[in-house]
Coordinates of C-alpha atoms in Angstrom, one line a residue:
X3 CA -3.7 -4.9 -12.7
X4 CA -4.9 -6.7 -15.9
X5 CA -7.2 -9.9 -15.8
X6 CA -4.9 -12.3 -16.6
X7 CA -2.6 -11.1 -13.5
X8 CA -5.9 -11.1 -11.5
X9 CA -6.6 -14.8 -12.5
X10 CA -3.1 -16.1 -11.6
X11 CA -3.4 -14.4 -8.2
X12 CA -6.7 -16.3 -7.9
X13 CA -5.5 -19.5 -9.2
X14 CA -2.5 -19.3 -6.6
X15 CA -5.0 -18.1 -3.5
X16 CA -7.3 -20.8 -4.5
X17 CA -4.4 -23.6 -5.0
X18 CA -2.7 -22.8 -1.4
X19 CA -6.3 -23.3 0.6
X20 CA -7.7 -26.3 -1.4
X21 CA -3.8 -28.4 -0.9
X22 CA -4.6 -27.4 2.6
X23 CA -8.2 -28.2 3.2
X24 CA -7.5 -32.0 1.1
X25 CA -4.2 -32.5 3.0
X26 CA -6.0 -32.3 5.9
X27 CA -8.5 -34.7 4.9
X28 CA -5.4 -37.2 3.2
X29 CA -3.2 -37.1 6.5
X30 CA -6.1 -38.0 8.8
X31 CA -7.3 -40.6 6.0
X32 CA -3.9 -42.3 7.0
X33 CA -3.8 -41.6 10.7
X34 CA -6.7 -43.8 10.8
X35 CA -5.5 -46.5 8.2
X36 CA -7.4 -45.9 5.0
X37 CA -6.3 -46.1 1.9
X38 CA -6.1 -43.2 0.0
X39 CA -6.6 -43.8 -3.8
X40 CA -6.1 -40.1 -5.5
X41 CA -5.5 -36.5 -4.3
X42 CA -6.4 -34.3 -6.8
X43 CA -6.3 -30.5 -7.3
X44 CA -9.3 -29.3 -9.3
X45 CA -11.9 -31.2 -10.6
X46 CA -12.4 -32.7 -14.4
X47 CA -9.4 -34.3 -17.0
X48 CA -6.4 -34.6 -15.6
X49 CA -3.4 -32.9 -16.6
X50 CA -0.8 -34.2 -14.7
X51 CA -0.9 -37.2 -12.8
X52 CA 2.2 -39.2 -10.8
X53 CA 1.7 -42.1 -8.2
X54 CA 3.6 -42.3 -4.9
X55 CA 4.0 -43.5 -1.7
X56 CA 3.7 -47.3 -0.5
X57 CA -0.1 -47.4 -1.7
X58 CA 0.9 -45.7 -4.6
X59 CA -1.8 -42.8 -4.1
X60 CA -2.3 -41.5 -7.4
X61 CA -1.5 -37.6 -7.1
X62 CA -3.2 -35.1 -9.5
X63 CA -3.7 -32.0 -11.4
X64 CA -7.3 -31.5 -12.9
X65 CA -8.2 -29.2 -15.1
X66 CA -11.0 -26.7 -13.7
X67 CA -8.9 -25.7 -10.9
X68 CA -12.0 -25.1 -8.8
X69 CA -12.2 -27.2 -5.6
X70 CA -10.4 -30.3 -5.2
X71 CA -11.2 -33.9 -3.9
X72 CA -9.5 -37.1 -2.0
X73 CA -10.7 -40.0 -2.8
X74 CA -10.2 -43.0 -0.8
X75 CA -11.0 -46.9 -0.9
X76 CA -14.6 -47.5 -0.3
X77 CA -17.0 -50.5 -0.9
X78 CA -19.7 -48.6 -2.1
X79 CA -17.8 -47.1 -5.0
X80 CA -16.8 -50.6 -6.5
X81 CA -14.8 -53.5 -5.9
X82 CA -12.5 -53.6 -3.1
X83 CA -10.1 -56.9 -2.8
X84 CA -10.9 -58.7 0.3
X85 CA -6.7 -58.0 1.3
X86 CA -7.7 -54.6 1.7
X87 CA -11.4 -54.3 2.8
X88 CA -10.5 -53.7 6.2
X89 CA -9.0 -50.3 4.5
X90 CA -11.8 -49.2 3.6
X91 CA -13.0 -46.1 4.5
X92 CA -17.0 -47.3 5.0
X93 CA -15.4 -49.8 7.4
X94 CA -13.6 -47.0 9.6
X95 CA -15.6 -46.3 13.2
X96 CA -17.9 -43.5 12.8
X97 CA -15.2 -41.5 15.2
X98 CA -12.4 -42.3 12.5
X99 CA -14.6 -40.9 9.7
X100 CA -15.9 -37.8 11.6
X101 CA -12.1 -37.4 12.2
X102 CA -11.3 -37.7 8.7
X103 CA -14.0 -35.2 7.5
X104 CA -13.3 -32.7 10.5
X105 CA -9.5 -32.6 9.4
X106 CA -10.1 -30.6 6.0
X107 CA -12.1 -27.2 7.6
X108 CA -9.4 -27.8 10.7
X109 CA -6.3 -27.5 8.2
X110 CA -7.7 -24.2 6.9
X111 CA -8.4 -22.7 10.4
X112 CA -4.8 -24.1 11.0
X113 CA -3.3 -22.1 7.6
X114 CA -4.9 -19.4 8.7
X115 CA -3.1 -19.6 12.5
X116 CA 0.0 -19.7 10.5
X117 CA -0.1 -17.3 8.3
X118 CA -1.6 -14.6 11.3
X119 CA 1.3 -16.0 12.5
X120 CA 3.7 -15.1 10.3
X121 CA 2.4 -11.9 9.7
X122 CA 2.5 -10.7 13.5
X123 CA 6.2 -12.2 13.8
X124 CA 6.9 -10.1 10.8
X125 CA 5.4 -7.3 12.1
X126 CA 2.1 -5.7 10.3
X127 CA 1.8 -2.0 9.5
X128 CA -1.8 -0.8 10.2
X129 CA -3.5 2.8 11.2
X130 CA -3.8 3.6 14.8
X131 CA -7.3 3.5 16.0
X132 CA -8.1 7.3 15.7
X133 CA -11.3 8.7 14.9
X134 CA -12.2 12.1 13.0
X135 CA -14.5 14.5 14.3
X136 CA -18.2 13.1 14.5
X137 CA -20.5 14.8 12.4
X138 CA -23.2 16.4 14.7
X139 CA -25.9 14.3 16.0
X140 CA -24.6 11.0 15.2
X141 CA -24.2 8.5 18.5
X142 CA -20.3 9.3 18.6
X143 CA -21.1 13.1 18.8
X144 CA -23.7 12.6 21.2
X145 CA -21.4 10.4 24.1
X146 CA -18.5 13.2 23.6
X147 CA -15.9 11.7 21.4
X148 CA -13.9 14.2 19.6
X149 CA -11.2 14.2 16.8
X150 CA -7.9 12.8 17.5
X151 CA -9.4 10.2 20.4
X152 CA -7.4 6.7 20.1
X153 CA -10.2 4.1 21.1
X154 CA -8.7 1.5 22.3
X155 CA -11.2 -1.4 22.8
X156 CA -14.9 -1.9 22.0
X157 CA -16.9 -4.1 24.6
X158 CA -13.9 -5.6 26.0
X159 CA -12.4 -6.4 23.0
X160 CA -9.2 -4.7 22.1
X161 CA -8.7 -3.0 18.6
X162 CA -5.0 -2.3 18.2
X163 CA -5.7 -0.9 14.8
X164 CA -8.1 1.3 13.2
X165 CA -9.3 -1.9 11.2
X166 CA -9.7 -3.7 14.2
X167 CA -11.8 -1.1 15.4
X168 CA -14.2 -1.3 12.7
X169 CA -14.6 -5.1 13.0
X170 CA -15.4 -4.6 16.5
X171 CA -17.6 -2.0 16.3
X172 CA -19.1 -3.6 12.9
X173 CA -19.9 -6.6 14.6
X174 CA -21.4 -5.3 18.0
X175 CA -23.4 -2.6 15.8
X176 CA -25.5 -4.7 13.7
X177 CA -27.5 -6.0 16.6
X178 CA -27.6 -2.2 18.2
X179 CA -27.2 -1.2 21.4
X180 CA -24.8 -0.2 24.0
X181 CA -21.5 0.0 22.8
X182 CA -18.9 0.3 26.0
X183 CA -15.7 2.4 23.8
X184 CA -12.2 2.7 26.4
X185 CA -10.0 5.5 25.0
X186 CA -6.2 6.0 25.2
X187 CA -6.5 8.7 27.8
X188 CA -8.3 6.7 29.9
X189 CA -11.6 7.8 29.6
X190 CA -14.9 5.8 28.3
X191 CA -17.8 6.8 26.0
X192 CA -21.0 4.4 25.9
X193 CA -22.5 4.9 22.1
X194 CA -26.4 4.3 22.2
X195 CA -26.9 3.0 18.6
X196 CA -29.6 1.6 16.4
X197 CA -28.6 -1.7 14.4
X198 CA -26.6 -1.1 11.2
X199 CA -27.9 -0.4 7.5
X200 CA -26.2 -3.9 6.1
X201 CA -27.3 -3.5 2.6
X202 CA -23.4 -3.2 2.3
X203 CA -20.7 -4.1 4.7
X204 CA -18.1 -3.5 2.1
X205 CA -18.6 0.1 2.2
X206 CA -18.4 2.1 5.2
X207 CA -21.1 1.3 7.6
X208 CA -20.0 3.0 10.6
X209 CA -21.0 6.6 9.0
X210 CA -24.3 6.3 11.2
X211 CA -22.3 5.8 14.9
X212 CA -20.0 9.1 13.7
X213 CA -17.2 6.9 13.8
X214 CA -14.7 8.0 10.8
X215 CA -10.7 7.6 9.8
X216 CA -9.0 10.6 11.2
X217 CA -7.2 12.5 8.5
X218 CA -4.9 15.3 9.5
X219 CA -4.9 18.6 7.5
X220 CA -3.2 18.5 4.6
X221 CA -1.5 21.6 3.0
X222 CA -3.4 22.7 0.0
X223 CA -0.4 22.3 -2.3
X224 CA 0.1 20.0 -5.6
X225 CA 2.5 17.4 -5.1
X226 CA 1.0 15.6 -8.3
X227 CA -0.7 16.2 -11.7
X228 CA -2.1 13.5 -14.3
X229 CA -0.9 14.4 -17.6
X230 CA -4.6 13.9 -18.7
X231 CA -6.4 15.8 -15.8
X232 CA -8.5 18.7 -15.9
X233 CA -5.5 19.9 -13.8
X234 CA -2.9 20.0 -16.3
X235 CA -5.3 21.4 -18.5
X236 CA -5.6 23.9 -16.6
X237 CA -1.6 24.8 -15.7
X238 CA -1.4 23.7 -12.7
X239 CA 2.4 22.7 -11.5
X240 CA 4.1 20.7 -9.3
X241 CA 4.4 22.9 -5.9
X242 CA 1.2 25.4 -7.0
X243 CA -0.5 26.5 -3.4
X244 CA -4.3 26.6 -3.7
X245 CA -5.7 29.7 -2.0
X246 CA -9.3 30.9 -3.0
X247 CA -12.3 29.1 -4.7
X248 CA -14.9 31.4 -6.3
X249 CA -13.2 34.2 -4.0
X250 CA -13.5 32.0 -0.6
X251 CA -10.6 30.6 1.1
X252 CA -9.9 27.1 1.5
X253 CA -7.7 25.9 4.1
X254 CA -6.5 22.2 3.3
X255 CA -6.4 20.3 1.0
X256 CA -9.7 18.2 2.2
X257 CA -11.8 20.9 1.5
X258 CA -10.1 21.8 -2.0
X259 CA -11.4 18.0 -2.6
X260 CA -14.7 18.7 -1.4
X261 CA -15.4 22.0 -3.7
X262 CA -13.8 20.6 -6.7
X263 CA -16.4 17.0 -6.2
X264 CA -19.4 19.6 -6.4
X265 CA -18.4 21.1 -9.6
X266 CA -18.9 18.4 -12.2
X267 CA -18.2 20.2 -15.5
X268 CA -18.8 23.4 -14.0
X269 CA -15.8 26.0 -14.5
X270 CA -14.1 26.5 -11.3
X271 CA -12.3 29.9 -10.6
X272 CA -9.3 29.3 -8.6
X273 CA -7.1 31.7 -7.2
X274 CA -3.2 30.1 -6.6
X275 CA 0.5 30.7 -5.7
X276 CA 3.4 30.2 -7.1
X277 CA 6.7 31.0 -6.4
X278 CA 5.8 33.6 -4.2
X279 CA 3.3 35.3 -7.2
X280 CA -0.7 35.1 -6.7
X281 CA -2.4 33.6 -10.0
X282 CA -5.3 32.8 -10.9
X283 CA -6.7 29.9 -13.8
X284 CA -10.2 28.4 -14.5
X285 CA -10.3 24.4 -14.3
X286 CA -13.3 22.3 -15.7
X287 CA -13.3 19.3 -13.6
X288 CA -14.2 15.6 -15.5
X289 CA -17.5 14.4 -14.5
X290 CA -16.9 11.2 -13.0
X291 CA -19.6 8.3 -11.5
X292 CA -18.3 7.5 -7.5
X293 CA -20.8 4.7 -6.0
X294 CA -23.6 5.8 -8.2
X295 CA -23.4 9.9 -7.9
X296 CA -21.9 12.4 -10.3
X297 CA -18.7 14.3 -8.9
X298 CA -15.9 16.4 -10.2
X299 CA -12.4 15.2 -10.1
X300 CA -9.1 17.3 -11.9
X301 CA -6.4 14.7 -11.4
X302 CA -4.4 16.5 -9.1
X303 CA -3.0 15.2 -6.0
X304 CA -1.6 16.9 -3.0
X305 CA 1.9 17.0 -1.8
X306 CA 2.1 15.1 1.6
X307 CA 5.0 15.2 4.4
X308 CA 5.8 11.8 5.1
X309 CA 6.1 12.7 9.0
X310 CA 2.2 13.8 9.5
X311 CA 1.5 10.0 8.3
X312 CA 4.5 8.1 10.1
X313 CA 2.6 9.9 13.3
X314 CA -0.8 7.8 13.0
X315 CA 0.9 4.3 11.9
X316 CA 1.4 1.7 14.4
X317 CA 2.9 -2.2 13.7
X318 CA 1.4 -5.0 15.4
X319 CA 4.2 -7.2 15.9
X320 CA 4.9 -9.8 18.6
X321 CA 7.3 -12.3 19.8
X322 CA 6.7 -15.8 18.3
X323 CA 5.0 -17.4 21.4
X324 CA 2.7 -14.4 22.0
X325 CA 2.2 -14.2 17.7
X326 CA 0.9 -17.9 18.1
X327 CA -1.8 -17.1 20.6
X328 CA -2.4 -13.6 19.1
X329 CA -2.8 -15.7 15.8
X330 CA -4.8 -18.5 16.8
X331 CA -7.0 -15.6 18.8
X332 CA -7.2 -13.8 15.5
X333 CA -8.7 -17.0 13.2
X334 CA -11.1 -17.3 16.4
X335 CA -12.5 -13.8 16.1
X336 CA -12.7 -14.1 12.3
X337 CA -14.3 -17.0 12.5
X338 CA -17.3 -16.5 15.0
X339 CA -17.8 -13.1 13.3
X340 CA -18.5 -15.2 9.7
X341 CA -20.9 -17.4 11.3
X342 CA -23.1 -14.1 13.0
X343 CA -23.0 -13.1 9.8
X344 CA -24.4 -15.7 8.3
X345 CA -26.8 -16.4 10.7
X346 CA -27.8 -12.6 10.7
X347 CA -27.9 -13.1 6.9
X348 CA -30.5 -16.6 7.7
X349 CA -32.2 -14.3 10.2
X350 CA -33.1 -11.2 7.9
X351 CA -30.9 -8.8 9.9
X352 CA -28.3 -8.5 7.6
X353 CA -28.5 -8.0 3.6
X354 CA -27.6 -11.2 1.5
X355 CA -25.9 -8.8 -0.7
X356 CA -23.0 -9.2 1.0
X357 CA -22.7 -12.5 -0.3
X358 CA -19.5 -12.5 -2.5
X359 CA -18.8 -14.8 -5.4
X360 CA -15.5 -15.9 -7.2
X361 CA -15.5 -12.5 -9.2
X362 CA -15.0 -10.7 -6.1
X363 CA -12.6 -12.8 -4.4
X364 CA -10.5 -13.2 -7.5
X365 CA -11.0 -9.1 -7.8
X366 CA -9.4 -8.8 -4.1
X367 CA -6.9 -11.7 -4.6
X368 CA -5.6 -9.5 -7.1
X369 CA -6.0 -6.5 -5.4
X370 CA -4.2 -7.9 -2.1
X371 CA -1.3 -9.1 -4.2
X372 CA -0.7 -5.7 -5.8
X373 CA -0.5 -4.1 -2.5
X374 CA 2.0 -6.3 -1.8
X375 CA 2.6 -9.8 0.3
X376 CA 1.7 -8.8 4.0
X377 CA -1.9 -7.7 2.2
X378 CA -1.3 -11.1 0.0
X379 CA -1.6 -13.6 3.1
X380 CA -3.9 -11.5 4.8
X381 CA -6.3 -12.3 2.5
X382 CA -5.4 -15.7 2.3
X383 CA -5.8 -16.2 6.2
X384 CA -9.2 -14.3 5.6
X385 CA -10.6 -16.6 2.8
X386 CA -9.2 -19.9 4.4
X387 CA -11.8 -18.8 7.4
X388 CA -14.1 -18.5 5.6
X389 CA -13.3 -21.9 3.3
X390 CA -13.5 -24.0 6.7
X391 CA -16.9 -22.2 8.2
X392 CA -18.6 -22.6 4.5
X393 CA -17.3 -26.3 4.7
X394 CA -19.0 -26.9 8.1
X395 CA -22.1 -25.8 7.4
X396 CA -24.5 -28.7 7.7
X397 CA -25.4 -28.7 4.1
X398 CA -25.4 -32.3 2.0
X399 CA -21.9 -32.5 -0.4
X400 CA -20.1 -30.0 2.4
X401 CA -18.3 -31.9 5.2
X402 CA -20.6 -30.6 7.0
X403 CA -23.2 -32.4 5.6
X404 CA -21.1 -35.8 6.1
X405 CA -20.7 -35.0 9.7
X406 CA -24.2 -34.4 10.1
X407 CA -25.0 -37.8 8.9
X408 CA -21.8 -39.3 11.1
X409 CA -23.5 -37.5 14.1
X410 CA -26.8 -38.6 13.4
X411 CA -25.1 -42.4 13.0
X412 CA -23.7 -41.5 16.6
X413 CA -27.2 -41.3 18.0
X414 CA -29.2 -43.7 15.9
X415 CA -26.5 -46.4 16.1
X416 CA -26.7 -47.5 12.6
X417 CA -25.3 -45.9 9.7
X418 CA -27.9 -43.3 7.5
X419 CA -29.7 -45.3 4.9
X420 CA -28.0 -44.9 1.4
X421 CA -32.0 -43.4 0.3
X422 CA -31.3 -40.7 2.7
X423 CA -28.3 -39.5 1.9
X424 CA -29.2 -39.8 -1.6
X425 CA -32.1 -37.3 -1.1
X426 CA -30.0 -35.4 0.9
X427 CA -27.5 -35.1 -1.9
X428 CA -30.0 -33.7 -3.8
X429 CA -31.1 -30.9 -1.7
X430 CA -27.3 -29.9 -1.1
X431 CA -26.9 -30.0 -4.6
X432 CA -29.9 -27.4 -5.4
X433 CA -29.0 -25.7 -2.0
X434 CA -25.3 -24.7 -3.5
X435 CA -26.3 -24.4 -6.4
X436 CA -28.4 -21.3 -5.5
X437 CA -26.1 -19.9 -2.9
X438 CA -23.8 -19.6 -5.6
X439 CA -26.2 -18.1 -8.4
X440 CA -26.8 -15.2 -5.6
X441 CA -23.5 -15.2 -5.2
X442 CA -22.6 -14.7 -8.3
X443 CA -25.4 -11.9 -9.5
X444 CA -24.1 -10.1 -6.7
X445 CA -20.6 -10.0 -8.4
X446 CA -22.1 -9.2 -11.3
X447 CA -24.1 -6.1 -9.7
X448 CA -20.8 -4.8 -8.2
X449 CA -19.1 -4.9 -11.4
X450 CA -21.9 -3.3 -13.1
X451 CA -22.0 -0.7 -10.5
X452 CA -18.3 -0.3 -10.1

């Protein structure tokens, strides 16, 4: 996918969540009878602006489509004509305005019901929750779990799917532990673990607890060749069967993969079948960088019966009534696993280079969207989580920050002094301002890392 497909993606992900997070804020803005002046969509020049409605609410399109705003009628910001003071929205009740400001992060956490929604009513493909063989000594090894066990929940909580399963166990393994695991056959396994390496949650963490994907054996037969590949170079075909490496025999096609990754530019002696006649061909496999280490890679894949994956696939899918609650039970578990997150990020416990900037969302918005729409709105329902948490966070500029002087109002019984909130401003303003330079150096770092 080029960058200018990437970008649209972006732009589209970034235009559903920020209508939704403002039309929260604009319907509750009229629920409790303030006057809503412009909606706008990015910040900056507009380029396309139309009023509507009764108080002829100026509706708009900026041009840095980053963010987006509602502004309404207030006193502070200039001259307000005594008809319409009492629209004002520094003359609401601090409950109205609380209300008001709540209403943007709950109309993401509300897209986000929907769209689980939708996707469960739909019906969502997704890997059973089937683990490979644990490599010896790990925790996994150690409590008895084998290759081919279905783990069906992980302290109580269920994991339908392999990727629910490594939330779960993502989330309970950080802080270390017991981890209570209820298999398929009815037996239960009780992992003793330490907490988690986070220096990157993107990648797989779980190797420590032993816990890994199962993958069946796959026939060590060609089913593809890259024109440009070491492979082809070679003369290897379509249908070829892979016997012998350096003399020793190899029995699937995991362990062809394997051999041929520890022989970077090293000839490789292979012995091979085809159509019933033994051969035998030297390939040089390309010298490729994977996460940092030289491997070898020919640019062959295998040929794969359908049938052996169809046999580990599950769908979640659900009525509409029980796809509601599964839904809104969804966007709760997302959500509460952010905020640990964040707080183990405050904390020290987990590595702040899992912070993720625009680069990286844009990179998965595109990445989601090539995989097709299910993954599409799964990543939106994941990012408008995470929009509403960020925006509750009790930082100046957020709505968090507004509600933490509305609360504050609550208890002192007088509005925050306007030097307050001023200073305030400032230190959310430097605050944000360094969240996203990390942010964005750790975008940078993955790019430059690959």
């Amino acid at each position: 996918m080029n960058v200018l497909t990437t970008l649209l993606w972006f732009l589209l992900a970034i235009g559903i969540l920020v209508v939704a997070h403002e039309l929260g804020h604009y319907f509750a803005a009229r629920l409790a009878g303030v006057k809503v002046l412009r909606f706008s969509v990015g910040f900056g020049k507009p380029l396309f602006s139309r009023r509507l409605g009764r108080d002829r609410t100026e509706w708009t399109v900026s041009a840095l489509p980053f963010g987006g705003y509602v502004k309404m009628l207030d006193e502070r910001e200039g001259e307000v004509p005594a008809a319409e003071a009492h629209r004002s929205f520094n003359r609401a009740s601090v409950w109205r305005r609380i209300g008001i400001v709540v209403a943007g992060p709950a109309a993401n956490f509300l897209l986000a019901v929907v769209f689980y929604w939708a996707l469960f009513v739909h019906g969502v493909p997704a890997m059973k929750p089937l683990i490979g063989e644990p490599p010896e000594g790990t925790p996994a090894a150690h409590a008895g779990l084998a290759a081919g066990d279905e783990i069906r929940s992980v302290n109580g909580v269920e994991t339908p799917s392999f990727q629910d399963l490594r939330l779960n166990l993502l989330r309970a393994g950080v802080a270390g532990g017991t981890l209570e695991l209820a298999l398929a056959d009815g037996r239960s396994a009780r992992l003793e673990v330490s907490p988690l390496e986070t220096e990157s949650l993107e990648r797989d963490a779980l190797t420590p607890l032993g816990i890994v994907r199962y993958d069946p054996d796959i026939a060590p037969v060609i089913g593809e060749v890259l024109p440009d590949g070491a492979a082809a170079r070679a003369g290897f075909k379509r249908g070829d069967r892979l016997i012998a490496a350096k003399g020793e025999a190899i029995a699937n096609w995991q362990g062809w993969v394997e051999v041929v990754r520890a022989h970077p530019s090293k000839p490789l002696r292979i012995d091979y079948q085809r159509d019933g006649e033994r051969r035998v061909a030297t390939v040089t496999p390309d010298a490729v960088d994977a996460t940092g280490k030289r491997v070898g890679k020919i640019g062959a894949g295998p040929h794969v019966d359908p049938a052996v994956f169809d046999a580990l696939m599950t769908e979640l899918h659900y009525g509409p009534i029980e796809a509601l609650w599964r839904g809104a039970g969804k966007t709760w578990e997302m959500t509460v696993f952010t905020l640990e997150m964040m707080g183990r990020m405050v904390l020290g416990q987990v590595s702040w280079k899992n912070l993720s900037g625009p680069l990286t969302i844009a990179d998965y918005a595109g990445q989601s969207a090539d995989l097709g729409w299910i993954s599409f709105v799964g990543f939106l329902a994941l990012v408008s989580v995470s929009l509403g948490v960020l925006n509750l966070l009790p930082i100046p500029l957020l709505d968090g920050g507004h509600l933490m002087y509305y609360v504050a109002e609550v208890f002192r019984g007088r509005p925050v002094s306007e030097r307050a909130m001023e200073i305030g401003s400032r230190i959310g303003m430097a605050l944000l301002l360094l969240l996203m330079s990390f942010a964005l150096f750790n975008d940078l770092q993955r790019l430059i890392s690959g």
